Coordinates of C-alpha atoms and ligand atoms in Angstrom, one line a residue:
X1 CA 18.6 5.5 -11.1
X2 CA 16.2 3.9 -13.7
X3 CA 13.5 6.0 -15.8
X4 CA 10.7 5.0 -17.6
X5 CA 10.4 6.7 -21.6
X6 CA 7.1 6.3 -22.9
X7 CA 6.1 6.9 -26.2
X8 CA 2.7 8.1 -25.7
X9 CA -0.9 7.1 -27.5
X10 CA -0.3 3.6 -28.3
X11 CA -3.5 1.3 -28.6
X12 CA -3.6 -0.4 -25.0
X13 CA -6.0 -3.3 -25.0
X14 CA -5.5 -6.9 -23.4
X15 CA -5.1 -8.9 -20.4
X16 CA -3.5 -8.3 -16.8
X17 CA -2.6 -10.6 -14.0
X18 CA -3.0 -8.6 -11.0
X19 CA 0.3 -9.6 -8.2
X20 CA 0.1 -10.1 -4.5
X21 CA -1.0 -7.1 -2.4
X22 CA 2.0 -5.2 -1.0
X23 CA 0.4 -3.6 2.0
X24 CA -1.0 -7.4 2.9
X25 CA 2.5 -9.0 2.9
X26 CA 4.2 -6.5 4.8
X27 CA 1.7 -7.1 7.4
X28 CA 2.0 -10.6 7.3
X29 CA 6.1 -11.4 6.7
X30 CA 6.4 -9.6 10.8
X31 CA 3.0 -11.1 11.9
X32 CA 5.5 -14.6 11.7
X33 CA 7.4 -13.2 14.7
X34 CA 4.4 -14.3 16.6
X35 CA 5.4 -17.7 16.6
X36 CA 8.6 -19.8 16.2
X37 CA 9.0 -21.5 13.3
X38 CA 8.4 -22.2 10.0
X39 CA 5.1 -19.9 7.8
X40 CA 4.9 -20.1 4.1
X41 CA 3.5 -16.9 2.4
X42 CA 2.1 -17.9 -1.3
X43 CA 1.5 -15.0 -3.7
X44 CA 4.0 -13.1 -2.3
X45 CA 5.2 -10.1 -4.7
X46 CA 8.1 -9.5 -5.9
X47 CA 8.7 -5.8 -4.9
X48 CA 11.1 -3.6 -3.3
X49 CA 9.4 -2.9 -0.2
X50 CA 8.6 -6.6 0.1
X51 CA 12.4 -7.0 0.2
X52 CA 13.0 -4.2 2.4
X53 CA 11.1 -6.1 5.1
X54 CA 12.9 -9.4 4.5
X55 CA 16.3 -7.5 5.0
X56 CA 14.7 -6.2 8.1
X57 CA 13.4 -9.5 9.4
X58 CA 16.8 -11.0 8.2
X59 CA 18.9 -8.3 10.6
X60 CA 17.1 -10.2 13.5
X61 CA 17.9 -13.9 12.9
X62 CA 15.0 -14.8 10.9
X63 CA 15.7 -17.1 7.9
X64 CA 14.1 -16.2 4.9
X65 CA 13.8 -17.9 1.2
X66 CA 11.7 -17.5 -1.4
X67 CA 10.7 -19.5 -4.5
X68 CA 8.1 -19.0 -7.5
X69 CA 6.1 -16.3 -5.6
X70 CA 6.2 -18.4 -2.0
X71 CA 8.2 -16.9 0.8
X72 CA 9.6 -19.4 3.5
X73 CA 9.8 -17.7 6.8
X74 CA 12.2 -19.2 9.4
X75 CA 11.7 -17.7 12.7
X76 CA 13.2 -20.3 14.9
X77 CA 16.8 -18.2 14.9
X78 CA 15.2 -14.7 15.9
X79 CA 17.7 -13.6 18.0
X80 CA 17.5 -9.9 17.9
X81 CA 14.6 -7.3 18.6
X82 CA 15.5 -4.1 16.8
X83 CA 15.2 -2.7 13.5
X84 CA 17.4 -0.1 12.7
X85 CA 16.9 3.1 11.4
X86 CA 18.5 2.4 8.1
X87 CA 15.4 -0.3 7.5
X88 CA 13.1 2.1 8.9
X89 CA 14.1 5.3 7.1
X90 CA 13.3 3.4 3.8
X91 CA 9.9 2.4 4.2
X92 CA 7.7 3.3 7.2
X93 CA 6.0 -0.2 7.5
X94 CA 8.9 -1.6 9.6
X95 CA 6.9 -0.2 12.2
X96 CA 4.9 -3.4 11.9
X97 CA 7.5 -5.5 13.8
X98 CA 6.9 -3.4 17.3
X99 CA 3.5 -5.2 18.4
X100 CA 4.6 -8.9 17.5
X101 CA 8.4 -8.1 19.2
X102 CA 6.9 -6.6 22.5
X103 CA 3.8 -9.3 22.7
X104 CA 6.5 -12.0 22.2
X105 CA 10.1 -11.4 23.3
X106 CA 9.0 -8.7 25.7
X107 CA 10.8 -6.0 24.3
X108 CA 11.7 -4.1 21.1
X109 CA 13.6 -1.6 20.1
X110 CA 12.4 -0.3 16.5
X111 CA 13.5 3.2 14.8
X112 CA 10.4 6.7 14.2
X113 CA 10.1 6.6 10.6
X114 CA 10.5 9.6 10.5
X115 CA 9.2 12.3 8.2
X116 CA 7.8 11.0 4.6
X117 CA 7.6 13.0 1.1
X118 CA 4.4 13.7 1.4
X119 CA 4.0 15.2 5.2
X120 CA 4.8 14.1 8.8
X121 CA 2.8 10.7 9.2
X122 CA 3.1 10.4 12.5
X123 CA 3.2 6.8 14.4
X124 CA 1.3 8.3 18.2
X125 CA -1.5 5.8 17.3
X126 CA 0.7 2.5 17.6
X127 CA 2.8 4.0 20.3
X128 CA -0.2 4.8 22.8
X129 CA -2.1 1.8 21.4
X130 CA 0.4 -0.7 22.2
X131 CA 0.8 1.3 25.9
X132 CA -2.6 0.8 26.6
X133 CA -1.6 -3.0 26.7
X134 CA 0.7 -2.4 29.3
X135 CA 4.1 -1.7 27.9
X136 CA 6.2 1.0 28.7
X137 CA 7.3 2.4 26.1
X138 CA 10.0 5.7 25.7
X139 CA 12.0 7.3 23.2
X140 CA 15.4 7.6 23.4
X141 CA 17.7 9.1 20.6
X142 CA 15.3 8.5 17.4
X143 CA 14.0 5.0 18.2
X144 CA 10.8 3.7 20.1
X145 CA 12.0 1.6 23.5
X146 CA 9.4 -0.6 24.2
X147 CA 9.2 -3.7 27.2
X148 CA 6.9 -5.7 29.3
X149 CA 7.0 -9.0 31.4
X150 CA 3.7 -9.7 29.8
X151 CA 1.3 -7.8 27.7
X152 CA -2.6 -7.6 29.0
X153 CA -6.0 -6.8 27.1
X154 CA -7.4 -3.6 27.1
X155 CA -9.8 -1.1 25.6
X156 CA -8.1 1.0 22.5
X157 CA -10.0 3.6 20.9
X158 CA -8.3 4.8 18.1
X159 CA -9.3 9.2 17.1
X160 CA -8.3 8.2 13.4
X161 CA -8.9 4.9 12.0
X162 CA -5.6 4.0 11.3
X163 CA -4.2 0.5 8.8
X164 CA -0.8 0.5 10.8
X165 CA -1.8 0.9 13.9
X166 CA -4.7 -1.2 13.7
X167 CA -2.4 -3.8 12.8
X168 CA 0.3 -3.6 15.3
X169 CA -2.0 -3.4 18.2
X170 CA -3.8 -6.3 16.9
X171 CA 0.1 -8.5 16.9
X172 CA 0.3 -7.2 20.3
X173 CA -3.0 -7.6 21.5
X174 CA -3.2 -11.9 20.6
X175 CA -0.4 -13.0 23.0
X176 CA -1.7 -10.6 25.9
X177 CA -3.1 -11.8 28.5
X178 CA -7.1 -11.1 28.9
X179 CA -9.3 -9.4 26.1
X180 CA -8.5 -6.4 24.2
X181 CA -11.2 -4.3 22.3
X182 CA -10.2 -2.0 19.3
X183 CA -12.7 0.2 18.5
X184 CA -12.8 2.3 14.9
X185 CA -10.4 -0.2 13.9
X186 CA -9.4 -0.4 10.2
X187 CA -11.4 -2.4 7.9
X188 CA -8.9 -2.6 5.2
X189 CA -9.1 -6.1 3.2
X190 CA -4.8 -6.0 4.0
X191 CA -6.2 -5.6 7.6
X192 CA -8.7 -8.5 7.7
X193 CA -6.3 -10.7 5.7
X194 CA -4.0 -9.7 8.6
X195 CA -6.7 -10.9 11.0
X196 CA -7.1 -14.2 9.2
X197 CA -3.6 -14.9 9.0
X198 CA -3.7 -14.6 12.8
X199 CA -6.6 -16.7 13.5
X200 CA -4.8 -19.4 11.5
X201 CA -1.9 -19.0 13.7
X202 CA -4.2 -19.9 16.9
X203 CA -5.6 -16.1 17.7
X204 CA -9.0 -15.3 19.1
X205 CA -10.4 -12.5 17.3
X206 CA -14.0 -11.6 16.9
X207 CA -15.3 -8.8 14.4
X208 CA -13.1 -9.3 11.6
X209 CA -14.0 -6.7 9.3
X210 CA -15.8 -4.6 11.5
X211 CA -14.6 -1.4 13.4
X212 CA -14.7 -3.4 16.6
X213 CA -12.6 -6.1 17.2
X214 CA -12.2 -8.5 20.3
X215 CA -9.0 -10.3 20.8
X216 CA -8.9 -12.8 23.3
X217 CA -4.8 -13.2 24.5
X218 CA -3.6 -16.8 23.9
X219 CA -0.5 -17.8 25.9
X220 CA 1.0 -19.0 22.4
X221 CA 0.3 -18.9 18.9
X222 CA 2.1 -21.7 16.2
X223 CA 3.8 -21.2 12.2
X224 CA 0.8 -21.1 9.4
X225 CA 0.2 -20.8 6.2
X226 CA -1.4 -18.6 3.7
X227 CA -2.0 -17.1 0.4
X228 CA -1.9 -13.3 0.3
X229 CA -5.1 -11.3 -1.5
X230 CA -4.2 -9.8 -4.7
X231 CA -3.5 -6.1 -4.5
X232 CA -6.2 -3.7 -4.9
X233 CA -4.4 -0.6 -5.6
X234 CA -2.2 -2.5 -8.5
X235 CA -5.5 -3.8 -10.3
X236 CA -7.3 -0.3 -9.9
X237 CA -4.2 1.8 -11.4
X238 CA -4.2 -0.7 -14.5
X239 CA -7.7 -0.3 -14.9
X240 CA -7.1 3.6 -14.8
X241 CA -4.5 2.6 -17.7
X242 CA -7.5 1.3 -19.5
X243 CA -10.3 4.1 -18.8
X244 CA -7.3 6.8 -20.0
X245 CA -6.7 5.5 -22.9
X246 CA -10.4 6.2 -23.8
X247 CA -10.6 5.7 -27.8
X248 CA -7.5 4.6 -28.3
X249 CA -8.2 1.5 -25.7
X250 CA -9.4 -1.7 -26.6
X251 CA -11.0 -3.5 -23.0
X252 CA -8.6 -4.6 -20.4
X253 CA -9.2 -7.5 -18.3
X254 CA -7.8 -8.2 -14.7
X255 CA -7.4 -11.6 -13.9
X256 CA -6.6 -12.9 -10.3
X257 CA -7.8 -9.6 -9.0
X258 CA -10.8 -9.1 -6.5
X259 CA -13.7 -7.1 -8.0
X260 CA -15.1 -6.6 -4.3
X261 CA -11.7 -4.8 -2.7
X262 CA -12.1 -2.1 -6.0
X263 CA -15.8 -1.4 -5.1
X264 CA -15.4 2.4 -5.1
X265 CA -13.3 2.9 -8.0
X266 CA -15.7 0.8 -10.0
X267 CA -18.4 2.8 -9.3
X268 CA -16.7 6.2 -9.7
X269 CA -15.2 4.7 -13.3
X270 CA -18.8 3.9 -14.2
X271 CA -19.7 7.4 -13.3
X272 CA -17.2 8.7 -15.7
X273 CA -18.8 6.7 -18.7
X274 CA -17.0 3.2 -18.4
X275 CA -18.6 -0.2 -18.8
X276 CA -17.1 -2.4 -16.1
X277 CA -18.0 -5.9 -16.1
X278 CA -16.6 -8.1 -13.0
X279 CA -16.5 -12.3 -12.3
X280 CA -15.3 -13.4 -9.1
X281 CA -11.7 -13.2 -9.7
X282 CA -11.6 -10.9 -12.7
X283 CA -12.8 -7.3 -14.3
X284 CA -13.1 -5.8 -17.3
X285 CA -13.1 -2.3 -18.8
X286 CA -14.6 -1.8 -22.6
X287 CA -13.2 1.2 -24.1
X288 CA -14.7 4.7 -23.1
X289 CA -16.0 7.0 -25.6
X290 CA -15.5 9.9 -23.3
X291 CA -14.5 10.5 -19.5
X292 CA -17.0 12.7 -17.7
X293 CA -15.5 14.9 -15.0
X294 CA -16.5 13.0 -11.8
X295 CA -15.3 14.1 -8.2
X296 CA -13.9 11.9 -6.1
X297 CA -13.1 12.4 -2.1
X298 CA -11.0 9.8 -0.2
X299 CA -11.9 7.9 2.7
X300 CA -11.0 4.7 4.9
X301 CA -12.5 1.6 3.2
X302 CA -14.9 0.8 1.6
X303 CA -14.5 4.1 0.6
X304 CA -12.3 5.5 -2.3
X305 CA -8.6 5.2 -1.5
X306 CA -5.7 7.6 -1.0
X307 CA -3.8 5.0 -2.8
X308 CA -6.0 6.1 -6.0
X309 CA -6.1 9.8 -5.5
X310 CA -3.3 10.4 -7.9
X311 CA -4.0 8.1 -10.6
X312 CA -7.6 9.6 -10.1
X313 CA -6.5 12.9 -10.9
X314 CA -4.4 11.9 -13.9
X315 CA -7.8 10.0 -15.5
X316 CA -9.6 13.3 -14.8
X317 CA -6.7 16.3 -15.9
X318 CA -8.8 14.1 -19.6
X319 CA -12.2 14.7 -18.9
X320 CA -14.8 16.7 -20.5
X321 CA -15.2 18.8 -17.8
X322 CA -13.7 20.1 -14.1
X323 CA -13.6 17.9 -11.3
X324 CA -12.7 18.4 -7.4
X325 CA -10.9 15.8 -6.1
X326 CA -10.5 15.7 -2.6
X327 CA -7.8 13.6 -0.2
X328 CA -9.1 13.5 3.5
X329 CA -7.0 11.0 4.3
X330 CA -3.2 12.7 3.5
X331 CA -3.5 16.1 3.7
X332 CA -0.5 16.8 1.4
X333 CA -1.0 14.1 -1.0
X334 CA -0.4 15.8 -4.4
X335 CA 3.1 16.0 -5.2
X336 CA 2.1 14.5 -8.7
X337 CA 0.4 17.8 -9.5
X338 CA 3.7 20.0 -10.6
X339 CA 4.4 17.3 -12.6
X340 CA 1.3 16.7 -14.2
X341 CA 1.2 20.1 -14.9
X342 CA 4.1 20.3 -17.2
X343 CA 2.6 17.4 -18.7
X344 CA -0.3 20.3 -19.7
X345 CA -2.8 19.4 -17.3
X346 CA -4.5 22.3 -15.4
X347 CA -4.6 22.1 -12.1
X348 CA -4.9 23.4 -9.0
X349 CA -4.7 23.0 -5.4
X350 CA -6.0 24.9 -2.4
X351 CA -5.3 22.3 0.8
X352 CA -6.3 19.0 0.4
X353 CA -8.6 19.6 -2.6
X354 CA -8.0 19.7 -5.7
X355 CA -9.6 21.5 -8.6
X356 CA -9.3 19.5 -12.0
X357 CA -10.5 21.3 -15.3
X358 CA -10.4 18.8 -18.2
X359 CA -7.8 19.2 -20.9
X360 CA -8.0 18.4 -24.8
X361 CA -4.7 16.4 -24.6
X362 CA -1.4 16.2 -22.9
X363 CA 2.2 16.4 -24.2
X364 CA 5.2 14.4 -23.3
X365 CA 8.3 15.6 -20.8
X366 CA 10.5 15.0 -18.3
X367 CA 8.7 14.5 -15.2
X368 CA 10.3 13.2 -11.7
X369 CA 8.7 10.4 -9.6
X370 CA 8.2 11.5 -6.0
X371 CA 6.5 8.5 -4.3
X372 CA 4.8 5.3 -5.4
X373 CA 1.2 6.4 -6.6
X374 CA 2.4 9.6 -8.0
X375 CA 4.8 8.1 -10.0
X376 CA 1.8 5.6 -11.1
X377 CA -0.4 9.2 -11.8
X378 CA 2.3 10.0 -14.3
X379 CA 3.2 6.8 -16.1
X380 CA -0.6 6.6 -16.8
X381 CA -0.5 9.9 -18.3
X382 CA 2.6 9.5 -19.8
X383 CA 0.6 6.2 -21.8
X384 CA -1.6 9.1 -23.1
X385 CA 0.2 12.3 -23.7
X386 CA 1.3 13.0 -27.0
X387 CA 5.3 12.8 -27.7
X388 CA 7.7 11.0 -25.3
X389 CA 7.3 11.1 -21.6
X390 CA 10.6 10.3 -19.5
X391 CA 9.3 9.2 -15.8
X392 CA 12.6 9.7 -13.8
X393 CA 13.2 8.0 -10.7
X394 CA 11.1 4.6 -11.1
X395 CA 12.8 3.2 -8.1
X396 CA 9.1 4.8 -6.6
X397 CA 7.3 2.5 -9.0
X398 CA 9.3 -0.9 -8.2
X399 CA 8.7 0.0 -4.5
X400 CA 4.8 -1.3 -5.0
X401 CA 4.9 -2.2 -8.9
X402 CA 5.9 -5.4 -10.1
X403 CA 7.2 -5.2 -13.9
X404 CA 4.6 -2.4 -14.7
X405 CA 6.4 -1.8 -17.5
X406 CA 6.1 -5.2 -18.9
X407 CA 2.5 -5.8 -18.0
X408 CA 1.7 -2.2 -19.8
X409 CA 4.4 -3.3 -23.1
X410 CA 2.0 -6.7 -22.5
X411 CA -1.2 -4.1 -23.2
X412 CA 0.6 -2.9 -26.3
X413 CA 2.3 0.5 -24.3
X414 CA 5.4 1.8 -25.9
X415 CA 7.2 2.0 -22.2
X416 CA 11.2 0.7 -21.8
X417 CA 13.4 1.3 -18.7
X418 CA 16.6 3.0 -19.1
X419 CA 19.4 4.1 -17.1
X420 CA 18.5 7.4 -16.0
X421 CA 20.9 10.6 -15.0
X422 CA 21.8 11.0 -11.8
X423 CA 20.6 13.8 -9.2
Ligands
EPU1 N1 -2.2 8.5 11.6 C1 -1.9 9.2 12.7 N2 -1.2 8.5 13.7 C2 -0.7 7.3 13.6 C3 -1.0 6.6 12.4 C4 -1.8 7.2 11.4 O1 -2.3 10.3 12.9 O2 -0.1 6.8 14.5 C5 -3.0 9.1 10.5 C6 -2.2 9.3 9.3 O3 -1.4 10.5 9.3 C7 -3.3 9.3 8.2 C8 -4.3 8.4 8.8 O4 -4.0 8.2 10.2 O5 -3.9 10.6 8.1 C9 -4.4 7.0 8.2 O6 -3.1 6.5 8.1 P1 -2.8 4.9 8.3 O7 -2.2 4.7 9.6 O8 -4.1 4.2 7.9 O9 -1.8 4.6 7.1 P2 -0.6 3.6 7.2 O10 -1.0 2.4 7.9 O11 0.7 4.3 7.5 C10 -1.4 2.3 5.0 C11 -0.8 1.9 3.7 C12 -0.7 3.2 2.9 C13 -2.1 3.8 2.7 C14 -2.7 4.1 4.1 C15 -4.1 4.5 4.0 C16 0.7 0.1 4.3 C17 2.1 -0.4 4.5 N3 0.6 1.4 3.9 O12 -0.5 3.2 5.6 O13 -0.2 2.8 1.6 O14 -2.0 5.0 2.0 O15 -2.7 2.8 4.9 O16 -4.9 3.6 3.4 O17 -0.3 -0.6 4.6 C18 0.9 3.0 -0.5 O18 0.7 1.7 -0.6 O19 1.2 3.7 -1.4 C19 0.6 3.5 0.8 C20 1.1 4.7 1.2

C-alpha cells in the first residue's frame, strides 16, 4: 500500500487545475442505464472510485472506454441487473444503479453497502423512496431485491435531505409513469448536474436546484452528452493547502474551478484573515498573515460541507485561538482527530463537535489514512508540520484525489509516494 512522506514547511505558492467532480460522475456514469446507447462524459476524473463504477457498470454488459478525460459509455449490451457485493463493499455509491435498473429493466438486484469507517450510513431513504414509486422491494441475504412492471409518480418526502437518495429516486422517478414530487430534496451542484444530465436525456423535471422537484415520467429517455462540473471539495482542500501554509505561502490560484459551488468555505476563509479573490472559473488565495480561530458547523448546501470538516479542522489545530467545529451531517466524522493529534494538535471531541485550541506548530509522524477527507486533513498538515510526515494508506486519497501529490510538488510541496509497509 502506497504512503505519502512529506517533508514539511516548504514555500507553497502557484497554480492548480481543479479535476472533474467525483460525486458528479458517479451519478452520471449509472444515470446512462436510462437509455440504450451511446453517452460521452467529458471531464471525467481519473480516480479510483471513478473506476470502481466502470468495473461495476462493466459486470453488467455495459461497454466502457475512456480517452483524454472523456468516458464512452456503451449501454446497448446491458445484459445484467445486479451489482455485487464485492463492487458495493468498496464504495457505497453503487447504490446509484438501483433507481435507473428498476425504472428501466424492471428489476434489480444491488448489494447494502453495508457499514462504512466512519458510522452505519444507512441506505432506508433510497429503499422507501424508490417503494413509494411502486416497486416492491425486499431483502434477501445482504442485497436489496427490487421489481416492477412499471414504475408510477408519487409524492416522496424525504426526513433527511439526502444526495444519494435524492438522486436514485430522481433515475427512478423520469421513466415512471405520471408525476413524482420530491420534497427536501438535495440541492447539491453534483445533484443539479445530475438533473441536467437527465433533462438532456429527454426528462421532465421542474425545480432544479430547489428542494422540490417535479418529474414528469417519460415512456423513454435517449444517449446524451455532457461535461461534468469541476469538483468542489478538490478545489476547497487545495485552497486549505494555501490558507495553512500561512507565511510560508505565496497565493494559490484554482483554475477551471467554480467559485460559486465553494461559497461557504470562501467566506469562512475570509473570516479567518484570507484575501480570496474569485473570476468565473477561477480563485485565488494571497498569503495569510495569521489564521483566526473561526467555527465552522456543517450543513446540506449551500452550507459548509462535511466533505470540508476535516481539512477545516486541520487549517484550524493553526490558529491563533480555539475553535468549535461542528459536523451535523455525519455524526462520527472525525477519525482524522487521533491522528492529528500525534501530529501535536490539541484536540478534542465530545459527539459531533469538536473543540479546536490553536497550536504554535506541528511536528512530523507516522499517521494512517482512514477515509478520503481525513487523509486530505493530514496531508495538509503534514505540508505544514515541521520534520517529515509519512501519510500511510493513500489508497484513501486516490479514491477522490487525482495526482494530489503532483499538483502539491507543482505548488513547490516536498511530498513523493512510496511503497508503504503492509498491515
Ligand atoms: N441518510 C440516511 N438514510 C439514507 C441516506 C442518507 O439516514 O438512506 C443520512 C446519512 O446518514 C447522512 C445524511 O443522510 O446523515 C446525508 O447523507 P447523504 O445521503 O446526503 O450522503 P451520500 O449521498 O451517501 C454524498 C457524497 C458524500 C458526502 C455526502 C454529504 C457521493 C457519492 N457521496 O453521500 O461524499 O459526504 O453526500 O454531502 O455523492 C466524499 O466525497 O468524501 C463523500 C463521503
Amino acid at each position: 500500500m502506497d504512503k505519502f512522506v512529506i517533508n514539511g514547511g516548504k514555500f507553497l505558492s502557484g497554480k492548480v487545475t481543479i479535476g472533474g467532480a467525483k460525486n458528479a460522475s458517479l451519478a452520471l456514469m449509472p444515470a446512462t442505464i436510462l437509455a440504450s446507447g451511446i453517452s460521452r462524459l467529458s471531464n471525467t476524473p481519473d480516480l479510483r472510485d471513478v473506476t470502481t463504477m466502470r468495473r461495476l457498470l462493466e459486470t453488467m454488459g455495459i461497454e466502457i472506454s475512456s480517452a483524454e478525460q472523456t468516458m464512452t459509455i456503451n449501454t446497448a449490451s446491458i445484459n445484467s441487473f445486479e451489482a455485487p457485493y464485492e463492487h458495493v463493499k468498496k464504495m457505497r455509491a453503487s447504490i446509484y444503479v438501483l433507481g435507473p435498473l428498476v425504472a428501466r429493466f424492471g428489476k434489480a438486484k444491488v448489494s447494502l453497502p453495508g457499514g462504512c469507517a466512519w458510522g452505519p450510513r444507512p441506505v432506508n431513504l433510497h429503499v422507501e423512496g424508490i417503494r413509494r414509486l411502486g416497486a416492491e422491494i425486499e431483502l434477501e441475504a445482504g442485497y436489496i431485491i427490487a421489481k416492477a412492471k412499471r414504475l408510477h409518480g408519487a409524492r416522496v418526502l424525504f426526513d433527511i435531505s439526502s444526495v444519494g437518495a435524492t438522486g436514485n429516486v430522481m433515475m427512478a422517478a423520469v421513466l415512471a409513469k405520471g408525476t413524482t414530487l420530491i420534497e427536501n430534496a438535495a440541492q447539491e451542484p453534483e445533484i443539479v448536474q445530475l438533473s441536467e444530465f437527465l433533462i438532456t436525456m429527454g426528462a421532465k423535471i421542474h425545480g432544479v436546484g430547489t428542494g422540490r422537484l417535479e418529474i414528469e415520467g417519460v415512456d423513454e429517455l435517449h444517449s446524451a452528452d455532457i461535461t461534468t462540473i469541476p469538483d468542489r471539495i478538490e478545489a476547497g482542500t487545495f485552497l486549505i493547502a494555501g490558507a495553512i501554509a500561512g507565511k510560508r505561502g505565496g497565493s494559490i490560484r484554482l483554475e477551471k474551478c467554480n467559485p460559486h459551488h465553494i461559497g461557504a468555505l470562501i467566506i469562512k476563509l475570509e473570516d479567518a484573515g484570507a484575501t480570496v479573490k474569485t473570476g468565473t472559473d477561477w480563485v485565488e488565495l494571497s498569503p495569510m498573515e495569521k489564521i483566526a480561530p473561526i467555527n465552522a458547523t456543517t450543513a446540506i448546501y449551500p452550507g459548509f460541507p462535511t466533505d470540508m470538516q476535516a481539512q477545516w479542522i486541520a487549517l484550524m489545530s493553526l490558529a491563533g485561538g480555539t475553535s468549535i467545529v461542528t459536523d451535523t451531517v455525519y455524526f462520527d466524522r472525525f477519525m482524522h482527530v487521533p491522528e492529528l493529534v500525534r501530529l501535536g494538535a490539541n484536540i478534542t471531541v465530545k459527539e459531533n463537535i469538536a473543540t479546536v485550541v490553536g497550536v504554535r506548530s506541528l511536528a512530523g509522524a507516522k499517521v494512517m489514512s482512514t477515509d478520503l477527507r481525513a487523509s486530505a486533513s493530514l496531508v495538509l498538515a503534514g505540508l505544514v508540520a515541521e520534520g517529515t510526515t509519512e501519510v500511510l494508506r493513500v489508497y484513501h486519497i486516490d479514491r477522490g484525489y487525482e495526482s494530489m501529490e503532483k499538483k502539491l510538488q507543482a505548488l513547490g510541496a516536498d511530498i513523493r509516494r512510496e511503497q508503504g509497509e503492509e498491515f
